[in-house]
Every structure is written in structure tokens, then in C-alpha cells.
Coordinates of C-alpha atoms in Angstrom, one line a residue:
Chain A
M163 CA 50.9 87.9 -196.9
I164 CA 54.3 89.3 -196.4
T165 CA 56.9 88.5 -199.0
L166 CA 60.5 89.0 -197.9
P167 CA 62.6 91.1 -200.2
V168 CA 65.5 88.7 -199.7
N169 CA 66.2 85.1 -200.7
P170 CA 66.8 82.7 -197.8
N171 CA 70.5 83.0 -198.2
G172 CA 70.6 86.8 -198.0
P173 CA 71.3 89.1 -200.9
A174 CA 73.3 87.6 -203.7
P175 CA 77.0 87.4 -202.6
P176 CA 79.6 89.2 -204.7
G177 CA 80.5 87.3 -207.9
P178 CA 83.5 85.0 -208.0
A179 CA 85.6 87.6 -209.8
L180 CA 85.0 90.0 -206.9
S181 CA 85.8 87.5 -204.2
Q182 CA 89.0 86.6 -205.9
T183 CA 90.0 90.2 -205.9
W184 CA 89.4 90.1 -202.2
E185 CA 91.5 87.1 -201.7
T186 CA 94.4 88.8 -203.5
V187 CA 93.9 92.0 -201.6
L188 CA 93.9 90.1 -198.3
T189 CA 97.0 88.1 -198.9
V190 CA 99.1 91.3 -199.2
P191 CA 100.0 93.0 -195.9
N192 CA 97.2 95.2 -194.6
G193 CA 99.2 98.5 -194.7
D194 CA 97.5 99.6 -198.0
R195 CA 94.0 99.5 -196.6
S196 CA 92.5 102.4 -194.8
D197 CA 89.2 104.1 -194.1
R198 CA 90.7 107.5 -195.0
S199 CA 89.2 109.3 -197.9
P200 CA 88.8 113.0 -198.8
W201 CA 85.1 112.1 -199.5
N202 CA 84.5 111.6 -195.8
W203 CA 84.6 115.4 -195.3
L204 CA 81.3 115.5 -197.1
L205 CA 79.7 113.9 -193.9
V206 CA 80.4 117.2 -192.0
V207 CA 77.7 119.0 -194.0
P208 CA 74.6 117.1 -192.7
I209 CA 76.1 117.1 -189.2
V210 CA 76.5 120.9 -189.1
L211 CA 73.5 122.2 -191.1
P212 CA 70.7 120.9 -188.7
L213 CA 72.6 122.4 -185.7
L214 CA 72.4 126.0 -187.0
P215 CA 69.0 127.3 -185.9
F216 CA 69.5 130.8 -187.5
L217 CA 69.1 129.1 -190.8
F218 CA 65.7 127.7 -190.2
N219 CA 64.1 129.4 -187.1
S220 CA 61.6 131.4 -189.0
D221 CA 58.0 131.2 -190.1
E222 CA 58.4 132.7 -193.6
P223 CA 58.7 131.7 -196.4
R224 CA 56.1 129.0 -196.1
L225 CA 56.1 126.1 -198.5
F226 CA 52.7 124.2 -199.0
G227 CA 51.6 125.8 -195.7
F228 CA 54.7 124.6 -193.8
P229 CA 56.7 127.3 -192.0
L230 CA 60.4 127.4 -192.9
F231 CA 61.3 125.9 -189.6
Y232 CA 59.6 122.6 -190.6
W233 CA 60.1 122.3 -194.3
L234 CA 63.8 123.2 -194.2
Q235 CA 64.6 120.7 -191.5
L236 CA 62.7 118.1 -193.4
A237 CA 64.7 119.1 -196.5
F238 CA 67.9 118.6 -194.5
I239 CA 67.0 114.9 -194.4
A240 CA 67.5 114.9 -198.2
V241 CA 70.9 116.6 -197.7
G242 CA 71.8 113.9 -195.3
V243 CA 70.8 111.1 -197.6
A244 CA 72.6 112.7 -200.5
C245 CA 75.9 113.2 -198.6
T246 CA 76.0 109.7 -197.0
T247 CA 75.1 108.1 -200.3
V248 CA 77.9 109.9 -202.2
V249 CA 80.4 108.9 -199.5
Y250 CA 79.2 105.3 -199.5
Q251 CA 79.4 105.1 -203.3
M252 CA 82.9 106.7 -203.5
T253 CA 84.4 104.7 -200.6
K254 CA 82.7 101.2 -200.9
R255 CA 85.2 98.4 -201.1
G256 CA 83.2 96.0 -203.2
R257 CA 84.3 97.7 -206.4
Chain B
M212 CA 34.6 99.7 -174.5
Q213 CA 31.6 98.7 -176.6
E214 CA 32.0 101.6 -179.1
H215 CA 35.6 100.5 -179.7
L216 CA 34.7 96.9 -180.6
T217 CA 35.8 97.0 -184.2
E218 CA 39.1 98.6 -183.2
I219 CA 39.7 95.9 -180.6
I220 CA 39.0 93.1 -183.0
V221 CA 41.3 94.5 -185.7
F222 CA 44.1 95.2 -183.2
T223 CA 43.9 91.7 -181.6
F224 CA 43.8 90.0 -185.0
L225 CA 47.0 91.8 -186.3
F226 CA 48.7 91.4 -182.9
L227 CA 48.1 87.6 -182.9
L228 CA 49.2 87.3 -186.5
V229 CA 52.5 89.0 -185.8
S230 CA 53.0 86.9 -182.7
G231 CA 52.6 83.8 -184.8
M232 CA 55.3 85.1 -187.1
G233 CA 57.6 85.6 -184.1
F234 CA 57.4 81.9 -183.3
V235 CA 57.9 80.8 -186.9
A236 CA 61.0 83.1 -187.1
A237 CA 63.2 80.5 -185.5
R238 CA 62.9 78.5 -188.8
W239 CA 63.7 81.5 -191.0
R240 CA 67.1 81.8 -192.7
R241 CA 68.5 78.4 -192.0
P242 CA 69.0 78.5 -188.2
T243 CA 69.7 74.8 -187.8
D244 CA 70.8 75.4 -184.2
L245 CA 70.1 78.4 -182.0
A246 CA 72.1 77.0 -179.1
S247 CA 74.9 79.6 -179.3
L248 CA 74.8 83.2 -178.4
D249 CA 75.9 84.2 -181.9
E250 CA 73.0 82.5 -183.5
W251 CA 70.4 83.4 -181.0
G252 CA 71.5 86.9 -180.1
L253 CA 73.0 88.2 -183.3
G254 CA 71.0 86.1 -185.8
G255 CA 74.2 84.5 -187.0
R256 CA 75.6 87.9 -188.0
N257 CA 74.7 87.5 -191.6
F258 CA 71.8 90.0 -192.2
G259 CA 71.9 91.8 -195.5
S260 CA 71.0 95.4 -196.3
W261 CA 67.2 95.0 -196.3
I262 CA 66.9 93.1 -193.0
T263 CA 69.4 95.4 -191.3
W264 CA 67.5 98.4 -192.5
F265 CA 64.3 97.1 -191.0
L266 CA 66.0 95.8 -187.9
I267 CA 67.9 99.0 -187.0
G268 CA 65.0 101.1 -188.1
G269 CA 62.6 99.0 -186.0
D270 CA 65.0 99.3 -183.2
L271 CA 65.6 103.1 -183.1
Y272 CA 62.2 104.4 -184.1
T273 CA 60.1 102.9 -181.3
A274 CA 56.4 103.0 -180.5
Y275 CA 57.2 105.4 -177.7
T276 CA 58.8 107.8 -180.3
F277 CA 55.6 107.6 -182.3
V278 CA 53.5 108.4 -179.4
A279 CA 55.6 110.7 -177.3
V280 CA 57.2 113.0 -180.0
P281 CA 53.8 114.2 -181.3
A282 CA 52.7 114.5 -177.7
L283 CA 55.7 116.8 -177.1
L284 CA 54.8 119.0 -180.1
W285 CA 51.2 119.1 -178.9
G286 CA 52.3 120.3 -175.5
A287 CA 55.4 122.4 -176.2
G288 CA 55.6 123.1 -179.9
A289 CA 58.8 123.5 -181.9
M290 CA 61.1 122.1 -179.1
G291 CA 59.6 118.6 -179.8
F292 CA 60.8 118.8 -183.4
F293 CA 64.4 118.2 -182.1
A294 CA 63.8 114.6 -183.0
V295 CA 64.3 115.5 -186.7
P296 CA 67.7 117.2 -186.5
Y297 CA 68.6 114.4 -184.0
T298 CA 67.9 111.7 -186.5
I299 CA 69.6 113.6 -189.3
V300 CA 73.0 114.2 -187.6
I301 CA 73.2 110.7 -186.2
Y302 CA 73.9 108.8 -189.4
P303 CA 76.8 110.8 -190.9
M304 CA 78.2 111.0 -187.4
V305 CA 78.3 107.2 -186.9
F306 CA 79.0 106.3 -190.6
L307 CA 82.7 105.9 -190.0
V308 CA 82.6 104.9 -186.4
L309 CA 80.3 101.8 -186.7
I310 CA 82.2 100.2 -189.5
R311 CA 85.3 100.2 -187.2
L312 CA 83.2 98.6 -184.4
W313 CA 81.9 96.1 -186.9
S314 CA 85.3 95.1 -188.0
V315 CA 87.0 94.8 -184.7
S316 CA 84.0 93.0 -183.2
H317 CA 84.0 90.4 -186.0
V318 CA 87.8 89.8 -185.8
H319 CA 87.6 89.3 -182.0
G320 CA 84.1 87.9 -181.7
F321 CA 82.7 90.7 -179.6
V322 CA 79.0 90.7 -179.0
T323 CA 78.6 93.8 -176.8
P324 CA 80.3 97.2 -176.4
A325 CA 81.7 96.1 -173.1
D326 CA 83.5 93.1 -174.8
F327 CA 85.3 95.7 -176.9
V328 CA 86.2 97.9 -174.0
R329 CA 87.6 94.9 -172.1
A330 CA 89.9 93.9 -174.9
R331 CA 90.9 97.5 -175.9
F332 CA 91.8 98.8 -172.5
G333 CA 92.6 95.5 -170.7
S334 CA 90.3 96.4 -167.9
P335 CA 87.5 94.1 -166.6
T336 CA 86.4 96.9 -164.2
L337 CA 85.9 99.4 -167.1
A338 CA 84.0 96.7 -169.0
L339 CA 81.8 96.0 -166.0
L340 CA 81.0 99.7 -165.7
V341 CA 80.1 99.9 -169.4
A342 CA 78.0 96.7 -169.1
V343 CA 76.1 97.9 -166.0
T344 CA 75.5 101.3 -167.6
G345 CA 74.1 99.6 -170.7
I346 CA 71.7 97.4 -168.7
V347 CA 70.6 100.2 -166.5
A348 CA 70.0 102.5 -169.4
T349 CA 68.1 99.9 -171.4
M350 CA 65.6 98.7 -168.8
P351 CA 63.5 101.9 -168.6
Y352 CA 63.6 102.1 -172.4
I353 CA 61.9 98.7 -172.5
A354 CA 59.4 99.9 -169.9
L355 CA 58.6 102.9 -172.1
Q356 CA 57.6 100.6 -175.0
L357 CA 54.9 99.4 -172.6
V358 CA 53.8 103.1 -172.2
G359 CA 53.2 103.1 -176.0
I360 CA 51.0 100.0 -175.8
E361 CA 49.2 101.3 -172.8
A362 CA 48.3 104.6 -174.5
V363 CA 46.7 102.6 -177.4
L364 CA 44.9 100.3 -175.0
K365 CA 43.6 103.2 -173.0
A366 CA 42.3 104.9 -176.2
M367 CA 40.3 101.6 -176.9
G368 CA 38.8 101.8 -173.4
V369 CA 40.8 98.8 -172.2
T370 CA 42.0 99.4 -168.7
G371 CA 43.9 97.4 -166.2
H372 CA 47.3 95.8 -166.5
L373 CA 46.3 92.3 -167.6
P374 CA 46.4 93.0 -171.4
I375 CA 49.9 94.4 -171.1
I376 CA 51.1 91.4 -169.1
I377 CA 49.6 89.1 -171.8
A378 CA 51.3 91.1 -174.6
F379 CA 54.6 90.9 -172.9
A380 CA 54.2 87.3 -172.1
I381 CA 53.8 86.6 -175.8
L382 CA 56.8 88.8 -176.6
A383 CA 58.9 87.0 -174.0
A384 CA 57.9 83.6 -175.3
Y385 CA 58.9 84.2 -178.9
T386 CA 62.1 86.1 -178.1
Y387 CA 63.0 83.1 -176.0
Q388 CA 62.2 80.8 -178.9
S389 CA 63.6 82.7 -181.9
G390 CA 66.2 85.2 -180.7
L391 CA 67.0 88.1 -182.9
R392 CA 65.2 86.5 -185.9
A393 CA 61.8 87.3 -184.3
P394 CA 62.1 91.1 -184.2
A395 CA 63.9 91.2 -187.6
L396 CA 61.0 89.4 -189.2
I397 CA 58.3 91.3 -187.3
A398 CA 59.9 94.6 -188.2
F399 CA 58.7 94.1 -191.8
V400 CA 55.1 94.0 -190.7
K401 CA 55.5 96.8 -188.2
D402 CA 57.1 99.2 -190.7
T403 CA 54.6 98.3 -193.5
L404 CA 51.7 99.1 -191.1
I405 CA 53.3 102.3 -189.8
Y406 CA 54.1 103.6 -193.3
I407 CA 50.5 102.9 -194.5
V408 CA 49.0 104.6 -191.4
I409 CA 51.2 107.6 -191.7
L410 CA 50.7 108.1 -195.4
V411 CA 47.0 108.0 -194.9
A412 CA 47.2 110.2 -191.9
I413 CA 49.2 113.0 -193.6
I414 CA 46.8 113.0 -196.6
V415 CA 43.5 112.5 -195.0
I416 CA 43.8 114.5 -191.8
P417 CA 45.1 117.8 -193.3
A418 CA 42.4 117.6 -196.0
K419 CA 39.8 117.3 -193.2
L420 CA 41.3 120.2 -191.3
G421 CA 41.7 122.7 -194.1
G422 CA 45.3 122.2 -195.1
W423 CA 48.7 122.4 -193.6
G424 CA 48.7 126.2 -193.3
A425 CA 45.6 126.1 -191.2
I426 CA 47.1 123.4 -189.0
F427 CA 50.2 125.5 -188.2
D428 CA 48.1 128.6 -187.7
A429 CA 45.9 126.8 -185.2
A430 CA 49.0 125.6 -183.3
Q431 CA 50.4 129.1 -183.3
E432 CA 47.2 130.5 -181.9
K433 CA 47.1 127.9 -179.1
F434 CA 50.7 128.6 -178.0
A435 CA 50.2 132.4 -178.2
A436 CA 47.3 132.0 -175.8
T437 CA 49.2 130.0 -173.2
P438 CA 51.1 131.8 -170.4
A439 CA 54.2 129.4 -170.8
P440 CA 57.1 131.4 -172.3
G441 CA 58.9 128.4 -173.8
D442 CA 56.3 127.1 -176.3
G443 CA 55.5 128.2 -179.8
I444 CA 55.8 126.9 -183.3
L445 CA 59.3 128.5 -183.5
L446 CA 62.2 128.4 -181.1
N447 CA 63.0 131.4 -179.0
A448 CA 66.3 132.9 -177.9
N449 CA 66.4 130.8 -174.7
N450 CA 65.7 127.3 -176.0
Q451 CA 67.8 127.3 -179.2
L452 CA 70.9 126.0 -177.4
Q453 CA 68.8 123.4 -175.7
Y454 CA 67.4 122.4 -179.0
I455 CA 70.7 121.8 -180.7
T456 CA 72.5 120.3 -177.7
L457 CA 69.6 117.9 -177.1
A458 CA 69.6 116.9 -180.8
F459 CA 73.4 116.5 -180.8
G460 CA 73.6 114.8 -177.4
S461 CA 70.8 112.4 -178.2
A462 CA 72.5 111.5 -181.4
L463 CA 75.8 110.8 -179.6
A464 CA 73.9 108.6 -177.1
L465 CA 71.9 106.6 -179.6
F466 CA 74.5 104.2 -180.9
L467 CA 76.0 103.7 -177.5
Y468 CA 72.8 101.9 -176.5
P469 CA 73.6 98.1 -176.5
H470 CA 70.5 97.4 -178.7
S471 CA 71.7 99.7 -181.5
V472 CA 75.0 98.0 -181.4
T473 CA 73.3 94.6 -181.6
G474 CA 71.5 95.6 -184.8
V475 CA 74.7 96.9 -186.4
L476 CA 76.8 93.8 -185.5
A477 CA 74.2 91.5 -187.0
S478 CA 74.8 93.0 -190.5
R479 CA 76.8 91.0 -193.0
N480 CA 79.6 93.4 -193.9
R481 CA 80.8 97.0 -193.8
D482 CA 79.1 98.0 -196.9
V483 CA 75.7 96.9 -195.5
I484 CA 76.3 99.3 -192.7
K485 CA 77.3 102.2 -194.9
R486 CA 74.4 101.6 -197.2
N487 CA 72.1 101.6 -194.2
M488 CA 73.5 104.8 -192.9
S489 CA 72.3 106.5 -196.1
A490 CA 69.0 104.7 -196.3
L491 CA 67.9 104.9 -192.6
P492 CA 66.9 108.6 -192.9
A493 CA 63.8 107.5 -194.7
Y494 CA 62.6 106.8 -191.2
S495 CA 63.5 110.4 -190.1
L496 CA 61.1 111.7 -192.7
L497 CA 58.4 109.4 -191.3
L498 CA 59.3 110.6 -187.8
G499 CA 59.1 114.3 -188.9
L500 CA 55.6 113.8 -190.3
I501 CA 54.5 111.8 -187.3
A502 CA 55.7 114.6 -185.1
L503 CA 53.3 116.9 -186.9
L504 CA 50.4 114.8 -185.8
G505 CA 50.7 116.8 -182.6
Y506 CA 49.8 120.0 -184.4
M507 CA 47.0 118.2 -186.2
A508 CA 45.6 117.2 -182.9
I509 CA 45.6 120.9 -181.8
A510 CA 43.8 121.9 -185.0
A511 CA 41.3 119.1 -184.5
G512 CA 40.7 120.1 -180.9
T513 CA 41.7 116.6 -179.7
T514 CA 41.9 116.2 -175.9
P515 CA 43.9 113.6 -174.1
I516 CA 42.4 111.0 -171.8
G517 CA 42.8 112.4 -168.3
K518 CA 46.2 114.0 -168.0
D519 CA 48.0 111.5 -170.2
N520 CA 49.4 113.4 -173.1
N521 CA 50.6 110.2 -174.7
T522 CA 47.0 109.4 -175.6
I523 CA 46.8 112.4 -178.0
V524 CA 47.8 110.5 -181.1
P525 CA 45.6 107.5 -180.5
R526 CA 42.7 109.9 -179.7
L527 CA 43.4 111.8 -182.9
F528 CA 43.2 108.6 -185.0
D529 CA 40.0 107.6 -183.2
Q530 CA 38.5 111.0 -184.1
M531 CA 39.7 111.0 -187.8
F532 CA 39.6 107.5 -189.1
P533 CA 36.9 104.9 -189.5
D534 CA 37.0 102.3 -186.7
W535 CA 38.6 99.5 -188.7
F536 CA 41.5 101.7 -189.8
T537 CA 41.9 103.1 -186.3
G538 CA 42.4 99.4 -185.3
V539 CA 45.1 99.0 -187.9
A540 CA 46.8 102.2 -186.7
Y541 CA 46.7 101.0 -183.1
A542 CA 48.1 97.7 -184.1
A543 CA 51.0 99.5 -185.8
V544 CA 51.8 101.3 -182.6
G545 CA 51.4 98.1 -180.5
I546 CA 53.5 95.9 -182.7
G547 CA 55.9 98.8 -183.1
A548 CA 56.5 98.5 -179.3
L549 CA 57.4 94.8 -179.5
V550 CA 60.2 95.0 -182.0
P551 CA 62.5 97.3 -180.0
A552 CA 61.5 95.7 -176.7
A553 CA 62.7 92.3 -178.1
I554 CA 66.0 93.7 -179.4
M555 CA 66.6 95.7 -176.2
S556 CA 66.0 92.7 -174.0
I557 CA 68.4 90.6 -176.1
A558 CA 71.1 93.2 -176.0
A559 CA 70.8 93.7 -172.2
A560 CA 70.9 89.9 -171.8
N561 CA 74.0 89.6 -173.9
L562 CA 75.7 92.2 -171.7
F563 CA 74.8 90.3 -168.6
T564 CA 75.9 87.0 -169.9
R565 CA 79.2 88.1 -171.6
N566 CA 80.4 90.7 -169.2
I567 CA 79.0 89.7 -165.8
Y568 CA 78.1 86.0 -165.8
K569 CA 81.1 84.8 -167.8
E570 CA 83.5 87.3 -166.4
Y571 CA 82.6 87.0 -162.7
I572 CA 80.4 84.0 -162.1
K573 CA 81.3 81.1 -164.4
R574 CA 84.5 81.6 -166.3
D575 CA 84.4 78.3 -168.1
A576 CA 80.9 78.7 -169.4
S577 CA 80.3 76.9 -172.7
D578 CA 78.5 78.3 -175.7
A579 CA 75.3 76.5 -174.7
D580 CA 75.6 77.8 -171.2
E581 CA 75.9 81.4 -172.5
A582 CA 72.9 81.0 -174.8
R583 CA 70.8 79.6 -172.0
V584 CA 71.8 82.3 -169.5
S585 CA 71.2 84.9 -172.1
K586 CA 67.7 83.6 -172.9
I587 CA 66.8 83.5 -169.2
T588 CA 68.2 87.0 -168.6
S589 CA 66.2 88.4 -171.5
L590 CA 63.0 87.0 -169.8
L591 CA 64.0 88.5 -166.4
V592 CA 64.7 91.9 -168.1
K593 CA 61.2 91.9 -169.5
V594 CA 59.7 90.9 -166.2
G595 CA 61.6 93.8 -164.7
A596 CA 60.2 96.2 -167.4
V597 CA 56.7 95.0 -166.7
A598 CA 57.3 95.5 -163.0
C599 CA 58.4 99.1 -163.7
I600 CA 55.1 99.8 -165.3
L601 CA 53.0 98.0 -162.7
F602 CA 54.6 99.4 -159.6
L603 CA 55.9 102.8 -160.7
D604 CA 53.8 105.5 -162.3
T605 CA 54.2 106.3 -166.0
G606 CA 55.8 109.7 -165.3
F607 CA 58.5 108.0 -163.4
S608 CA 59.5 105.7 -166.2
I609 CA 59.8 108.6 -168.5
D610 CA 62.2 110.2 -166.0
L611 CA 64.2 107.0 -165.9
Q612 CA 64.4 107.1 -169.7
L613 CA 65.7 110.7 -169.5
I614 CA 68.3 109.6 -167.0
G615 CA 69.1 106.7 -169.2
G616 CA 70.1 109.0 -172.1
V617 CA 72.4 111.0 -169.8
I618 CA 74.1 107.9 -168.3
I619 CA 74.7 106.0 -171.6
L620 CA 76.5 109.1 -172.9
Q621 CA 79.1 108.5 -170.2
T622 CA 80.3 105.4 -172.0
L623 CA 81.3 107.5 -175.1
P624 CA 85.0 108.1 -174.2
A625 CA 85.6 104.3 -173.7
V626 CA 83.5 102.9 -176.5
A627 CA 83.3 105.5 -179.3
L628 CA 86.6 107.4 -178.8
G629 CA 88.2 104.0 -177.9
L630 CA 87.5 102.9 -181.5
Y631 CA 89.8 105.7 -182.7
T632 CA 92.4 106.1 -180.0
R633 CA 94.2 104.2 -177.3
W634 CA 95.5 107.4 -175.8
F635 CA 93.3 107.2 -172.7
H636 CA 94.5 105.4 -169.6
R637 CA 92.0 102.9 -168.1
G638 CA 92.3 104.7 -164.8
G639 CA 91.5 108.0 -166.5
L640 CA 88.4 106.5 -168.2
I641 CA 87.1 105.0 -165.0
A642 CA 87.6 108.4 -163.2
G643 CA 85.9 110.2 -166.1
W644 CA 82.9 107.8 -165.9
V645 CA 82.5 108.3 -162.2
A646 CA 82.8 112.1 -162.6
G647 CA 80.4 112.3 -165.6
M648 CA 77.9 110.1 -163.9
T649 CA 77.9 112.1 -160.8
A650 CA 77.7 115.4 -162.7
G651 CA 74.8 114.1 -164.7
M652 CA 72.8 113.0 -161.7
V653 CA 73.5 116.3 -159.9
L654 CA 72.4 118.3 -162.9
L655 CA 69.2 116.2 -163.5
Y656 CA 68.4 116.4 -159.8
N657 CA 68.5 120.1 -159.9
I658 CA 66.2 120.5 -162.9
G659 CA 62.7 121.5 -161.7
N660 CA 59.6 122.5 -163.5
P661 CA 57.8 125.5 -162.0
V662 CA 54.6 124.8 -164.1
T663 CA 54.0 121.3 -162.6
G664 CA 55.6 122.1 -159.3
K665 CA 58.1 119.2 -159.7
L666 CA 61.4 120.0 -158.1
H667 CA 63.7 117.3 -159.3
F668 CA 64.3 115.2 -162.5
A669 CA 61.6 117.3 -164.3
G670 CA 63.4 117.4 -167.6
S671 CA 66.8 117.6 -169.3
A672 CA 67.0 121.3 -169.9
F673 CA 69.5 122.7 -167.5
P674 CA 69.3 126.5 -166.9
L675 CA 72.7 128.1 -167.5
K676 CA 72.1 130.7 -164.9
N677 CA 72.5 128.0 -162.2
L678 CA 76.1 127.9 -163.3
G679 CA 76.5 131.6 -162.7
F680 CA 75.9 132.8 -166.3
D681 CA 73.7 135.8 -166.7
T682 CA 71.2 134.3 -169.2
S683 CA 67.9 132.5 -169.4
M684 CA 69.3 130.0 -171.9
T685 CA 69.1 126.3 -171.1
I686 CA 71.3 123.4 -172.2
Y687 CA 71.0 119.6 -172.4
A688 CA 72.3 118.2 -169.2
G689 CA 73.8 115.1 -170.9
V690 CA 76.2 117.3 -172.9
L691 CA 77.5 119.1 -169.8
A692 CA 78.0 115.8 -168.0
L693 CA 79.9 114.4 -171.0
A694 CA 82.1 117.4 -171.0
V695 CA 83.0 116.8 -167.3
N696 CA 83.6 113.1 -168.1
L697 CA 86.0 114.0 -171.0
A698 CA 87.9 116.6 -169.0
V699 CA 88.4 114.2 -166.0
A700 CA 89.3 111.3 -168.3
A701 CA 92.0 113.4 -170.0
L702 CA 93.4 114.8 -166.8
G703 CA 93.3 111.4 -165.2
T704 CA 95.2 109.9 -168.1
V705 CA 97.9 112.6 -167.9
A706 CA 98.1 112.0 -164.1
A707 CA 98.2 108.2 -164.4
R708 CA 101.0 108.4 -166.9
A709 CA 102.9 110.9 -164.7
L710 CA 102.5 108.6 -161.7
K711 CA 103.5 105.6 -163.9
M712 CA 100.4 103.7 -163.0
A713 CA 100.0 100.3 -164.8
D714 CA 97.8 100.5 -167.9
G715 CA 95.9 97.5 -169.3
G716 CA 97.0 95.8 -172.5
D717 CA 95.4 96.2 -175.9
T718 CA 94.7 93.0 -177.8
T719 CA 93.4 94.8 -180.9
R720 CA 95.7 96.0 -183.7
P721 CA 95.1 98.9 -186.1
D722 CA 94.2 96.6 -189.0
H723 CA 91.5 94.8 -187.0
Y724 CA 89.5 98.0 -187.4
L725 CA 89.5 97.7 -191.2
A726 CA 88.8 94.0 -191.7
D727 CA 85.8 93.1 -193.8
E728 CA 83.7 90.1 -194.9
G729 CA 85.9 87.7 -196.7
D730 CA 88.9 88.4 -194.5
P731 CA 90.2 85.0 -193.2
R732 CA 90.5 86.3 -189.7
I733 CA 86.8 87.1 -189.6
K734 CA 85.9 83.7 -191.0
D735 CA 88.0 81.9 -188.4
L736 CA 87.0 83.8 -185.3
D737 CA 83.3 83.9 -186.1
L738 CA 83.1 80.2 -185.9
T739 CA 81.9 79.1 -182.5
P740 CA 81.6 75.5 -181.4
G741 CA 78.1 74.1 -181.6
S742 CA 76.9 76.6 -184.1
P743 CA 77.0 75.7 -187.8
K744 CA 78.0 78.9 -189.4
A745 CA 76.6 80.5 -192.5
H746 CA 79.9 81.8 -193.6

């Protein structure tokens, strides 16, 4: 039947070293923590691209029989995944 | 009905199997006590990346989407593909917003967007407006899940309302029993089934129809032959603005729905949310491919049952697959309807309990009281949704859903902008809500469809020439209404400050929006009496 890809306690918690770092971070005043990062600007790309119809509103060139309109918009999904993944990796706190 | 016997047997078997899982879910992931709203309604707030992915995915990509989006492509062409840019722009857009909501909610113990608004702007009235908006927008959404099930049942030759009532009675029973754990567990099965069905569909069907090129050509031919000016496999000069504003506006609306917020708050920490925002687009790819089933149906010459376009996809499956696999596909759609319906009813119930019952009816409600009221409300919400289907016609529930999108957008200034700025005055926000809501209703009321002869509420594409512009372009009504809302909220804020009107207090502090798992404040405030916490 279905096997769940998690153990009953959820994914493994961060190791002791990591949690300790956290404790230390948290005992200092919070002024040094922020969500700001230049990497966040990368998120603008997948927001703007799909909203520019002149880029994709055309039949030719076709790819595997798909008109440009369809394959390029599907390709934007990959752009979205790439950008959000990079931003996540560069800004995650568990490092 | 006879010729669909195999399908019915497979469908029923899978449906019952999943229902069994729903009841067992109460025992999953150590829920020693579900008698608190946190445990029942948010699954204890400790879902990791995988579960969150399935939960939010199962929540946003509903059975209705799987049935209605291809139906839209089948009928109107390229316009229906807006679902793809919509689900691309959403994730980067909310990537930074939702982690702030997660943090502040976990510091203060918020369960609903209205909880946040109440604390941020010190205004029970504004919170009530947000709560009522959420409930009203969610109800027709639940009803639409039934439309998905109904389309499948119709395709199997099962008519009458009894099967739907039974399906929802089962759903209601296990949501009552297991809370958010039920949909989270079932979402695994639902998505597995849907992925299998779609992979098979996009390989087998184009092969049978002579390839993708032939499918698109057939669609083009069909649209070229129709008199309607707006259809075609590409956009035209007049509907491009509608396409992008609809995609953008729908994306803005999506995470304002209480059920999306529920899925996000149930995750374990901020990184889980960020990781999910980059992994959830896998569903968008699925959605894009599902949408193209509409063109496959054109190429295959599929016809709907009666005038119900929603039966196009079920009919296509019936035409293309062996009976047993059609049964699996139908079960995927049917089960796909249950997951979001369960989460939506939980979210609506939380809104009622926290922001109406506790605020206005019984202020000293205990945790057990809250959990009980929430469970009962979630039952009532589902009964209401079933009533929508039984007593209103299907077309009307789709209209309600359309209105739902426009009205939920009106909570954006308070909820989404409120996460970033406290500049707005509570009076300005209330005035903005009233103005945006009124504008939205007036716009929707004035949208007619000359083809069907419907005069009001016939769509969301508002012709700009009605505003005096010399053009045939249309725009998504929700975006216009939101613009009115924002303008009035800003003017109202300036006016309220000038008149020195009293503003509400703000119990949140800037660092509350940055707190993460492991933060002592989160640990403390997440503990509620009567619920042994996982933390």
C-alpha cells in the first residue's frame, strides 16, 4: 500500500550542533536578523516573464508539435523553480 | 449504467479505501489528543516538507481545476491556459510574504488571517469583515468540488443526488474524526493517482490521435470555424490584458483564501515553506498538461453530456482508456475533490470559531469548546455546500466561485500588505473593503455574455469600453475592484490621520515577523492547555 516518505516524527530535526547555533543566535538581540537579501530580487524574474504575452503569443516555432505559446509558458515553470530554489538555498537559515 | 460497471466498481473500491484511510488518520503522527483547535485544525503545526507539499498541493489544485480548466480550453482555447502563468507567478510572489505570516502567527498563536488582522490593526470589526469574507468566499469553492464529483458520476451514468450526499457524508465523518490529518494523508493517494493518470493520458492519447502537432491543428481548425471572436489557440489583441490580469489577480487571491493559509501554517518552520514554494510548481506542470486534455478532446471529437462542458474530460477518458483504467482516473478526480473540500471546511470553521464565536458569542471559550464548535461548524459548512448543489443549478455555483475570487481579493490590503506595513489606518482599511466590495459587485453585475444571452455575472472579463475607453480590450474585474479598494484605503488613512481619528493598537513587533522554529517565543505560545505538544 502507501508508504509515507516521512518517519512518524517528521523529517529528521537539525542536528544538535545546528540547534545550538540557533540557541546562541536567539539569545542575542534580534536586530541582526532580517529577511532582506539581494538574492530576493531574483524572484522578480518568474513573476514578470509569464505576464509578458508578446514573448509567447505565437504559434511558431513549434517544439514537439507544441506551439510556442504552450511550450514557452510550460518552460517558464522551470524558470520559476530555478529562481525560487536559488533564493531558498541562498537565504535559508538552517546553515 | 450497465456498460460502466467496471468503472463503477474500481471507482467505489478506491473511494472506500481512501475513506478508510481518512478515519485511520486520527492515529497518524502521534495525536494523543485532538481536543484542541491547534491539533485538530492545524495538525499540531508540525508538518514537514513532504506533507506540506502534498497538503498545499492537494489544497490548491482541486478536482474542479482538473475538470474545469480543460473544459475551458475545449470551449475557448488559449484563454483557459491562464491557469499556467497564474500558478507560476504565485509562488515567487508569496515566497517572502508567507514566511512572515508563519512567523507572526506562531509567535501569537494565530490560526486564521482574521486573527492576524485583529492583532495588527486592533480592530475586531476589520477582523470580522476578513472572517466573513473568507467564509463567504470558501463556501462556493467547496460546492464546486461537488461539481467535479458530479461530472465523473454523470460520465459513469450515475444520476441523482444520493451518491454525492453519501460521498460528502463520508467526508464529513472523517474530517470530524481526524481534522487536518485526514486530508494530509489522503493527499498522498490522490496525487499518486492523478500523476499516474496524467502521465498515461499524455503518452497514450496523443499517440492515438497522431501526435501533439495534430492535436493543436485540430483545435485551431475548430476555433477558426466558430463565429466567436475571442477563441483560438493563441490570444488576440483584445484578450491579452484579460489573460495577464486574470493570471495575476487570481495569484494574488489564492493565498488569501483561508484554506491556503491553513496549509501554510501547519508547516514546521520557515524553511519548509520556502522549500515548498520552489517544489510546488511541479503541480503547475501537471496542471498545464491536464489543461491540454481539452484540445485532445477536440481532436478526438469528444462531446459533452448534454450542455455540461465539465463532463468533457471524463468523457475523453471513457473514450480513450480501458474501463478499469477509466475507473482509476475517475477515482483520482473524485478523491481529488475530497482533499480540498476537507481543508476548506476546516479553514472556514476555524474562522467562525476564532473570529465570530469566541469574539462575539462566548468570550471565555475553552480550548475544548473551540475544537468542538469548529468541528460542528465544519459539518455545517459541508451541509451548506451540499445544499448549494442540490438547490442551485451548477452554473450558479460557478458564478459564486467567480464572485468568491473577486471578494477574497478585497482582504489583500489588510492581510498581505498588513504583513509589511502598519501605515494603513483601520478606518481606511474598512472604507477600502466596503468600496472594493461594492465596485467588484457592480463590475461583475454588469458583465454579460451575448452568446449565451446572460446579462449579469456571466464572467470576470470586464470590457474597458464600459469605462469610456475606446477599445475592445477586457480586464479582470477583481484587479479593478482591488485598485478601488487600495485607493480608498489610502485616502481614508490620510483623512483619518488628518481628522485625528483613534487608530487601533498593534500587538505585533517587527521581530515577530522573523521568528523561526526553535525560537523560545514560538515554543511558549504554541503550547495550548489540553494539547500535548510535539515541540
